[in-house]
Short mmCIF file of C-alpha atoms in Angstrom, two decimals:
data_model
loop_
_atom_site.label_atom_id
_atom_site.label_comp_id
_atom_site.label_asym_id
_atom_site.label_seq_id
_atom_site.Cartn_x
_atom_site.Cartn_y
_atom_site.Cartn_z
CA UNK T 1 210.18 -0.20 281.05
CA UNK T 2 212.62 2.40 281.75
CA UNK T 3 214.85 4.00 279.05
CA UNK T 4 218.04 1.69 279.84
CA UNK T 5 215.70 -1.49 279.63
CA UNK T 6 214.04 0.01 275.72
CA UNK T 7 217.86 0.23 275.07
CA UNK T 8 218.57 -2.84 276.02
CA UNK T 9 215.61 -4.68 274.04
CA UNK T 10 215.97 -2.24 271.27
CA UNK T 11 219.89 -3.61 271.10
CA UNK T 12 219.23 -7.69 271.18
CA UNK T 13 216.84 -6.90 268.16
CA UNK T 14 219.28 -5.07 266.53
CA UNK T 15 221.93 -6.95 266.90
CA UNK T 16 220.47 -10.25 265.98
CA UNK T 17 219.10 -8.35 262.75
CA UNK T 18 222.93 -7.12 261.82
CA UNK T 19 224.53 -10.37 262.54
CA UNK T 20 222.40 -12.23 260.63
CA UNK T 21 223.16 -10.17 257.04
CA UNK T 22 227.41 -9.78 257.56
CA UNK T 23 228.59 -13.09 259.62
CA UNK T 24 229.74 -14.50 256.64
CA UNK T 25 232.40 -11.36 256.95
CA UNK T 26 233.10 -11.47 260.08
CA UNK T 27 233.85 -14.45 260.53
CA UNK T 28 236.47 -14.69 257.26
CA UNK T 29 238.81 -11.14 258.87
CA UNK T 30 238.87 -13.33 262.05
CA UNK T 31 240.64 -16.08 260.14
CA UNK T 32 243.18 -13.56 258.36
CA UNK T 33 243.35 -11.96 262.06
CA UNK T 34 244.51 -14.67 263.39
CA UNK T 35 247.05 -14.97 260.22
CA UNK T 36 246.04 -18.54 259.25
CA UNK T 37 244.57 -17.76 255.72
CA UNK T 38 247.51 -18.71 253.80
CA UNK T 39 249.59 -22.03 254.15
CA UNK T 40 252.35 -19.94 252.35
CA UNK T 41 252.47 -17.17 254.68
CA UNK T 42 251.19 -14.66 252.04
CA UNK T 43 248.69 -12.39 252.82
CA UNK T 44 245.45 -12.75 250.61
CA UNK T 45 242.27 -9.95 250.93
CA UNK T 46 239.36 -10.76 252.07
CA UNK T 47 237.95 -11.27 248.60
CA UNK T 48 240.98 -13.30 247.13
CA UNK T 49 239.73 -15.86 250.30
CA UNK T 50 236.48 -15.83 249.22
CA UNK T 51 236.88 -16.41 246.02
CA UNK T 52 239.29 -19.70 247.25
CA UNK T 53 236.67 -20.99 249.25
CA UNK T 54 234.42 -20.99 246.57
CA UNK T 55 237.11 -23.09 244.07
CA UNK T 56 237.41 -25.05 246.87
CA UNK T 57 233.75 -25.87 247.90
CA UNK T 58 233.92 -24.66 251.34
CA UNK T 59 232.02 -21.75 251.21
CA UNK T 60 229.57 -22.93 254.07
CA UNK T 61 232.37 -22.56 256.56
CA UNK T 62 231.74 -18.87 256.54
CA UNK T 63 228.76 -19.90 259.02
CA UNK T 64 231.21 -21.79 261.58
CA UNK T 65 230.05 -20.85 265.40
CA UNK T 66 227.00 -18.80 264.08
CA UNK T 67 225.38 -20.00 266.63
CA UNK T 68 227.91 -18.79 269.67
CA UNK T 69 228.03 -15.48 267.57
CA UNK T 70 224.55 -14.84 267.69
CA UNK T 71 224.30 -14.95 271.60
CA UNK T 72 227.58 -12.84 272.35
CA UNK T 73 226.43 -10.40 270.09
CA UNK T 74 223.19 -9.95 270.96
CA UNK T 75 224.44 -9.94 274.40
CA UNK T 76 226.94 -7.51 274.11
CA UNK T 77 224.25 -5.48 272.88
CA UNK T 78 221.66 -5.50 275.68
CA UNK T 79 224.68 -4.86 277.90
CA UNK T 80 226.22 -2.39 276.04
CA UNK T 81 223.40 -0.19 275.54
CA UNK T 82 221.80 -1.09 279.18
CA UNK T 83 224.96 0.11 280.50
CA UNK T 84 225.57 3.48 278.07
CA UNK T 85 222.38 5.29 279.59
CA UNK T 86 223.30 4.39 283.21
CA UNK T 87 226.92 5.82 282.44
CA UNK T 88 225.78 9.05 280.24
CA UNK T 89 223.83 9.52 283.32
CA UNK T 90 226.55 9.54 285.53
CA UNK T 91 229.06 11.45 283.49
CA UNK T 92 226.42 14.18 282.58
CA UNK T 93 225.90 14.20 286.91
CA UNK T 94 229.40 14.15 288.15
CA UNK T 95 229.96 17.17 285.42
CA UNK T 96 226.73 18.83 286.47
CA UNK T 97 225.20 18.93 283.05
CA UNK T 98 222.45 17.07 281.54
CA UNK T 99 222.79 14.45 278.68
CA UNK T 100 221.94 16.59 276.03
CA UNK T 101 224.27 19.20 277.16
CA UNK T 102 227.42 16.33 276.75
CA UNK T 103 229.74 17.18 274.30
CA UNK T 104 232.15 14.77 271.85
CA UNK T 105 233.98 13.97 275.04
CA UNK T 106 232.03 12.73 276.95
CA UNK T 107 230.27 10.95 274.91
CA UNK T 108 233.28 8.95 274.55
CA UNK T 109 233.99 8.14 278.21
CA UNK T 110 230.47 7.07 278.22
CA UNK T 111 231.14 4.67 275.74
CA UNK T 112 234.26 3.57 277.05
CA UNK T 113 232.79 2.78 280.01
CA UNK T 114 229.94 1.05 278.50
CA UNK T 115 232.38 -1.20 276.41
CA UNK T 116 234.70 -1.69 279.44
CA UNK T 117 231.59 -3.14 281.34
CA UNK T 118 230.58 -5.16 278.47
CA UNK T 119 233.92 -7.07 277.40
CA UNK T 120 234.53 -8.14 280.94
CA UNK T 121 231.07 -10.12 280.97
CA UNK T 122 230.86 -11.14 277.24
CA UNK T 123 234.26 -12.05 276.57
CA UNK T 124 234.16 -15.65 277.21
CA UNK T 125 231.62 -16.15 274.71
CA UNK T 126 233.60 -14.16 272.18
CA UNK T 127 236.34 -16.07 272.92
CA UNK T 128 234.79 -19.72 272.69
CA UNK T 129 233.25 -18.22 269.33
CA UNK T 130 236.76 -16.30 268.12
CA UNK T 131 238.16 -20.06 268.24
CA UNK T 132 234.69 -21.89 266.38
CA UNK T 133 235.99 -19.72 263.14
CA UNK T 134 238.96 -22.06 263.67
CA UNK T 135 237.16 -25.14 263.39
CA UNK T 136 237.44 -25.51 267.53
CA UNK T 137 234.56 -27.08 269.95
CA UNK T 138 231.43 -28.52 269.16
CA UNK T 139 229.10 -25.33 270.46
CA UNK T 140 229.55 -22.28 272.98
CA UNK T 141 229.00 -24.39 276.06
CA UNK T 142 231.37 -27.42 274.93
CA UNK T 143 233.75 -24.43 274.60
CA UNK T 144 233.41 -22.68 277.98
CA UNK T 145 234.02 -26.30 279.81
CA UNK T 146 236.66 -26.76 277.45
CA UNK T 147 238.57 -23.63 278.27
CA UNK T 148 237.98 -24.15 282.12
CA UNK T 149 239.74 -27.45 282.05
CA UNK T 150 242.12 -26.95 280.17
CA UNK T 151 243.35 -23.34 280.86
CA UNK T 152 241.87 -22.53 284.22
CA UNK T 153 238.79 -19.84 284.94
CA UNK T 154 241.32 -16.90 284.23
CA UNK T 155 241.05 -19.02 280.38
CA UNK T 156 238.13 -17.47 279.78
CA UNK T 157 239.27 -13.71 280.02
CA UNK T 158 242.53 -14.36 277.47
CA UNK T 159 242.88 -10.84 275.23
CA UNK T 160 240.77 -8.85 277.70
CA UNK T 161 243.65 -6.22 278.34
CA UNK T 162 243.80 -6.43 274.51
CA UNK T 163 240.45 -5.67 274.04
CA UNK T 164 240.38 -2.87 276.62
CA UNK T 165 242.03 -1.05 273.40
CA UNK T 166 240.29 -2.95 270.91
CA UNK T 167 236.30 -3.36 270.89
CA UNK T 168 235.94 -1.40 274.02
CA UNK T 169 237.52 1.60 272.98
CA UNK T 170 235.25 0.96 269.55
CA UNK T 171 232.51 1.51 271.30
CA UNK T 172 233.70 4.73 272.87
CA UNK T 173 234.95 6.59 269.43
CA UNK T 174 231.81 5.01 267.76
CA UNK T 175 229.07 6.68 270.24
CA UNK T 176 231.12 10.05 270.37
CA UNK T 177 231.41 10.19 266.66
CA UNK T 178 227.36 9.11 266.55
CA UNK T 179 225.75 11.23 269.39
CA UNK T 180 228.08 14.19 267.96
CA UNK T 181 226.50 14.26 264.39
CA UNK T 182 223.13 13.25 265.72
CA UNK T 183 222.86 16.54 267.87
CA UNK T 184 224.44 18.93 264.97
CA UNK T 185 221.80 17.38 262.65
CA UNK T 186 218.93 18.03 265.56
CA UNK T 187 219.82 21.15 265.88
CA UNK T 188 219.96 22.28 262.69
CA UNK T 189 216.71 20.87 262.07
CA UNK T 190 215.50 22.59 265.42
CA UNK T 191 214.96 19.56 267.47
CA UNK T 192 213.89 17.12 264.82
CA UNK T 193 215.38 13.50 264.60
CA UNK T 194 216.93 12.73 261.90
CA UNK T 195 215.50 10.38 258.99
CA UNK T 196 216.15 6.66 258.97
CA UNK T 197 218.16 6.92 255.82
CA UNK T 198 220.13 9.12 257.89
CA UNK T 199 221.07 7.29 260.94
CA UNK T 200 221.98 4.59 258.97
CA UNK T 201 224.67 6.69 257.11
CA UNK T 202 225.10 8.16 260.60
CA UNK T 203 225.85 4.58 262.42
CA UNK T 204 227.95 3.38 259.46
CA UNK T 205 230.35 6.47 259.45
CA UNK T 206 230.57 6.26 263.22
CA UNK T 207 231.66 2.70 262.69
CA UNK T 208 234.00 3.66 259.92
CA UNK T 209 236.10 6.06 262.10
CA UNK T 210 236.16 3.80 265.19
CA UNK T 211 237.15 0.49 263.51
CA UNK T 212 239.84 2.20 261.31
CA UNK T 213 241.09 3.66 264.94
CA UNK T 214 240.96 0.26 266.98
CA UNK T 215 241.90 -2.44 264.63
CA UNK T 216 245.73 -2.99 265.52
CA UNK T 217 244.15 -4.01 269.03
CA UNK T 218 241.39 -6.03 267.36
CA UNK T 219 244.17 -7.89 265.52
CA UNK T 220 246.10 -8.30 268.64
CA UNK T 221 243.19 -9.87 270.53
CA UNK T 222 242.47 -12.34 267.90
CA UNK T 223 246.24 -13.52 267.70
CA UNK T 224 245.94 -14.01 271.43
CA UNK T 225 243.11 -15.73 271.48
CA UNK T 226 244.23 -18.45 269.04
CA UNK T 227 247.79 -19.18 269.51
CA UNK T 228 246.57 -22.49 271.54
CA UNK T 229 245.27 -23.48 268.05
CA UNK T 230 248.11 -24.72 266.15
CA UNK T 231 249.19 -26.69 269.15
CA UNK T 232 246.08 -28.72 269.31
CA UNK T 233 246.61 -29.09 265.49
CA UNK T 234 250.03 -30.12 265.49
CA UNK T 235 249.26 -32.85 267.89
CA UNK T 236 246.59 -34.37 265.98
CA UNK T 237 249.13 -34.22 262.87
CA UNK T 238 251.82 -36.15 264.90
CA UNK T 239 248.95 -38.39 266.07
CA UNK T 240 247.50 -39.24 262.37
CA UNK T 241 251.19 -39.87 261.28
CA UNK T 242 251.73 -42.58 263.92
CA UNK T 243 248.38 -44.23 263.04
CA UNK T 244 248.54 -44.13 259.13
CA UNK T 245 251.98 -43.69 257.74
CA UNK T 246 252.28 -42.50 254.59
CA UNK T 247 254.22 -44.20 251.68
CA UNK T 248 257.60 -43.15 249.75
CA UNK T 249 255.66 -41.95 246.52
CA UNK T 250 252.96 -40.46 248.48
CA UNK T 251 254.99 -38.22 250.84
CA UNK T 252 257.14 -37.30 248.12
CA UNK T 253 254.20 -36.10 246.26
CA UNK T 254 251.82 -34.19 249.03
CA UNK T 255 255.33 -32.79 250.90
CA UNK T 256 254.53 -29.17 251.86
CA UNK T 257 257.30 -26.53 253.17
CA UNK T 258 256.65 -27.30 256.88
CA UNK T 259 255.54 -23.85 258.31
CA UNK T 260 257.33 -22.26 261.42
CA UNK T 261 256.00 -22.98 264.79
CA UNK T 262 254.13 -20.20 266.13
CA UNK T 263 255.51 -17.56 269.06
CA UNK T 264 253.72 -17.94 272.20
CA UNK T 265 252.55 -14.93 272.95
CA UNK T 266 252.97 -13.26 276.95
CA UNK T 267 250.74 -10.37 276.40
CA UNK T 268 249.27 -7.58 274.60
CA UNK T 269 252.82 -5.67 274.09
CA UNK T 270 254.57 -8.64 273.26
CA UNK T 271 252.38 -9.65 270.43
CA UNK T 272 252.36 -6.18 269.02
CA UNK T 273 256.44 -6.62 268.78
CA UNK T 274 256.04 -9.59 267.08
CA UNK T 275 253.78 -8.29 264.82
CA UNK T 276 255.56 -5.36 263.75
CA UNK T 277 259.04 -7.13 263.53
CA UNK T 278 257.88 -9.79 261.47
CA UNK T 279 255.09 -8.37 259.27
CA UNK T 280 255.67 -4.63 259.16
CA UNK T 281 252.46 -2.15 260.01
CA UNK T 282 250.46 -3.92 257.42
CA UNK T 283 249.97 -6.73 259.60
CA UNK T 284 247.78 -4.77 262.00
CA UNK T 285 245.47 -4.58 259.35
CA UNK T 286 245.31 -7.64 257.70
CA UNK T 287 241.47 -8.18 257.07
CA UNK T 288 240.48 -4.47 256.95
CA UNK T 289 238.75 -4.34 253.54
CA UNK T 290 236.41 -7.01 255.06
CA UNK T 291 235.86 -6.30 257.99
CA UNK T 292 235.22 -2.38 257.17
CA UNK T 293 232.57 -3.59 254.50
CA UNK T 294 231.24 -5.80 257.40
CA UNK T 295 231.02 -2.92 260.24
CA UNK T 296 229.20 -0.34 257.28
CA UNK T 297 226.77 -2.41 256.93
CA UNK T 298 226.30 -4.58 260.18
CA UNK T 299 226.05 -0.71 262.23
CA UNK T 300 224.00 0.74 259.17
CA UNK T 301 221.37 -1.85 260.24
CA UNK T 302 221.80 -2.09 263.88
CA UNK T 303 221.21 1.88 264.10
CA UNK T 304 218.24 1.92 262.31
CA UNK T 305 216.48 -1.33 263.65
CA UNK T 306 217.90 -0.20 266.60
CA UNK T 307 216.05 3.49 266.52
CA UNK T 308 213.28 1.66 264.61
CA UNK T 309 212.42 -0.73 267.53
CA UNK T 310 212.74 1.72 270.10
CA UNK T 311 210.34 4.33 268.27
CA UNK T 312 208.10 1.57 267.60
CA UNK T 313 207.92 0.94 271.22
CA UNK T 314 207.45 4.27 272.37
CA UNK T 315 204.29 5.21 269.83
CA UNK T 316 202.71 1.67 269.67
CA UNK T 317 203.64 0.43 273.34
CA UNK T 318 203.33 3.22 274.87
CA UNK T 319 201.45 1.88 278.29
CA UNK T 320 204.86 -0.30 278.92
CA UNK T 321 206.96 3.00 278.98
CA UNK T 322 204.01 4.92 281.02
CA UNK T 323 204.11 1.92 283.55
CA UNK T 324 207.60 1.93 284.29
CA UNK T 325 207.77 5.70 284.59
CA UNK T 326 204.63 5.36 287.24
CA UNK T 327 206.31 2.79 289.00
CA UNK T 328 209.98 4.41 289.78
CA UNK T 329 207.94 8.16 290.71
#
């Protein structure tokens, strides 16, 4: 087992661990991503929706496409951090230093392309899962054949230029902000690693900076990737009213304000426009509070289980390290 396979176990385990404790959150800024938490049009926080879904008994829909989350996370994490010691190898060799000799950045072109590698193979599953939040398909794989049919192959890749500035670019600020304080805190220490209360402040401050940097793009992706929604709603409204017409007294007494058709979106820039226009900067960051509390924790435990796992590996497994190392000489 060679260091980019360890990293690539080390970052299922992880990832499945971190998932498992903050879904519930991300799964609720998706929603107010995708601006559909409020009949009204009103933006509520993250913990104003919480407590509704609580009055309201639905609580349990926090856990909608756990499932589908699960595997493109832990996914995204064996490729992710498969790919990051391949590409801090080849950054460190086409600038003729070594990997501890990489500086802040670097580290973030290694990331970058690390992220950039990962969103173009994972971001079908994110995308079938992205539109579970909204109560869409029955599981991941219902989803993918869904999306083929109906949109085409190039379905599966909507918000992927999005996301080149979004999660991808995450990745990159995250890993330059991480491998940056890791090294000042080895050297002052004079080559020792630092503690595991400490990378887990490290990995949730590295997550802080990047998702505060990145989330106008994360927005953007999720608006993307769900303005088929309402249409698929809308027709199963018009459908319902043929079927079961309501009465007089009963119309009169559930009418609504009937909401505004959504824009259809062309791209990346166009969305951002739209955005902007209609719902001023604030609308970039619609969901922040959550998903910031989400991110603290989610990286807080993916770092550590993450280091944890690896070092675990290394002292307790050692002959599957020693065996790989044999093997490639």
């Amino acid at each position: 087992m060679d260091e980019a396979q360890l990293n690539a176990v080390s970052g299922v385990g992880a990832g499945v661990a971190s998932l498992a404790v903050v879904y519930p959150l991300e799964n609720l800024t998706t929603v107010m991503q995708a601006n559909k938490d409020s009949s009204d049009g009103k933006t509520k926080s993250t913990w104003a929706h919480v407590a509704k879904l609580f009055r309201d008994g639905e609580i349990w829909s926090v856990y909608k496409g756990f499932s589908s989350g699960l595997f493109a996370y832990s996914s995204s994490m064996a490729c992710f951090f498969y790919v990051h010691v391949h590409a801090k190898a080849i950054v460190a060799k086409l600038l003729g230093l070594t990997v501890e000799q990489m500086g802040p950045v670097h580290h973030l072109l290694a990331g970058w392309a690390a992220g950039t590698a990962t969103c173009v193979i994972v971001n079908p599953l994110w995308l079938v899962n992205t539109r579970q939040k909204m109560g869409k398909y029955r599981s991941l794989l219902h989803g993918l054949m869904s999306i083929v049919r109906e949109e085409g192959f190039t379905g599966l890749f909507t918000g992927i230029r999005s996301n080149m500035f979004g999660p991808t670019l995450n990745s990159g600020i995250q890993f330059m902000v991480y491998e940056t304080l890791r090294a000042l805190i080895v050297k002052m220490r004079k080559g020792n690693d630092p503690s595991a209360v400490e990378f887990l402040v490290l990995g949730a401050l590295a997550k802080l900076v990047a998702t505060v940097a990145t989330y106008p793009a994360s927005t953007v992706t999720t608006r993307l990737q769900t303005q088929n929604i309402d249409k698929d709603k809308k027709n199963k409204t018009k459908k319902n009213s043929q079927v079961q017409p309501e009465s007089s007294s009963t119309s009169k007494k559930n009418k609504k304000k009937p909401q505004q058709p959504r824009k259809k979106f062309t791209g990346p820039l166009d969305c951002a426009r739209f955005i902007l226009k209609n719902e001023g900067v604030g609308g970039f960051f619609v969901g922040l509070d959550g998903r910031l509390a989400q991110y603290a924790i989610q990286n807080a435990i993916r770092m550590a289980v993450l280091e944890s796992i690896s070092s675990t590996i290394k002292t307790r497994l050692p002959f599957l390290v020693a065996a790989s190392s044999a093997s490639s000489e």
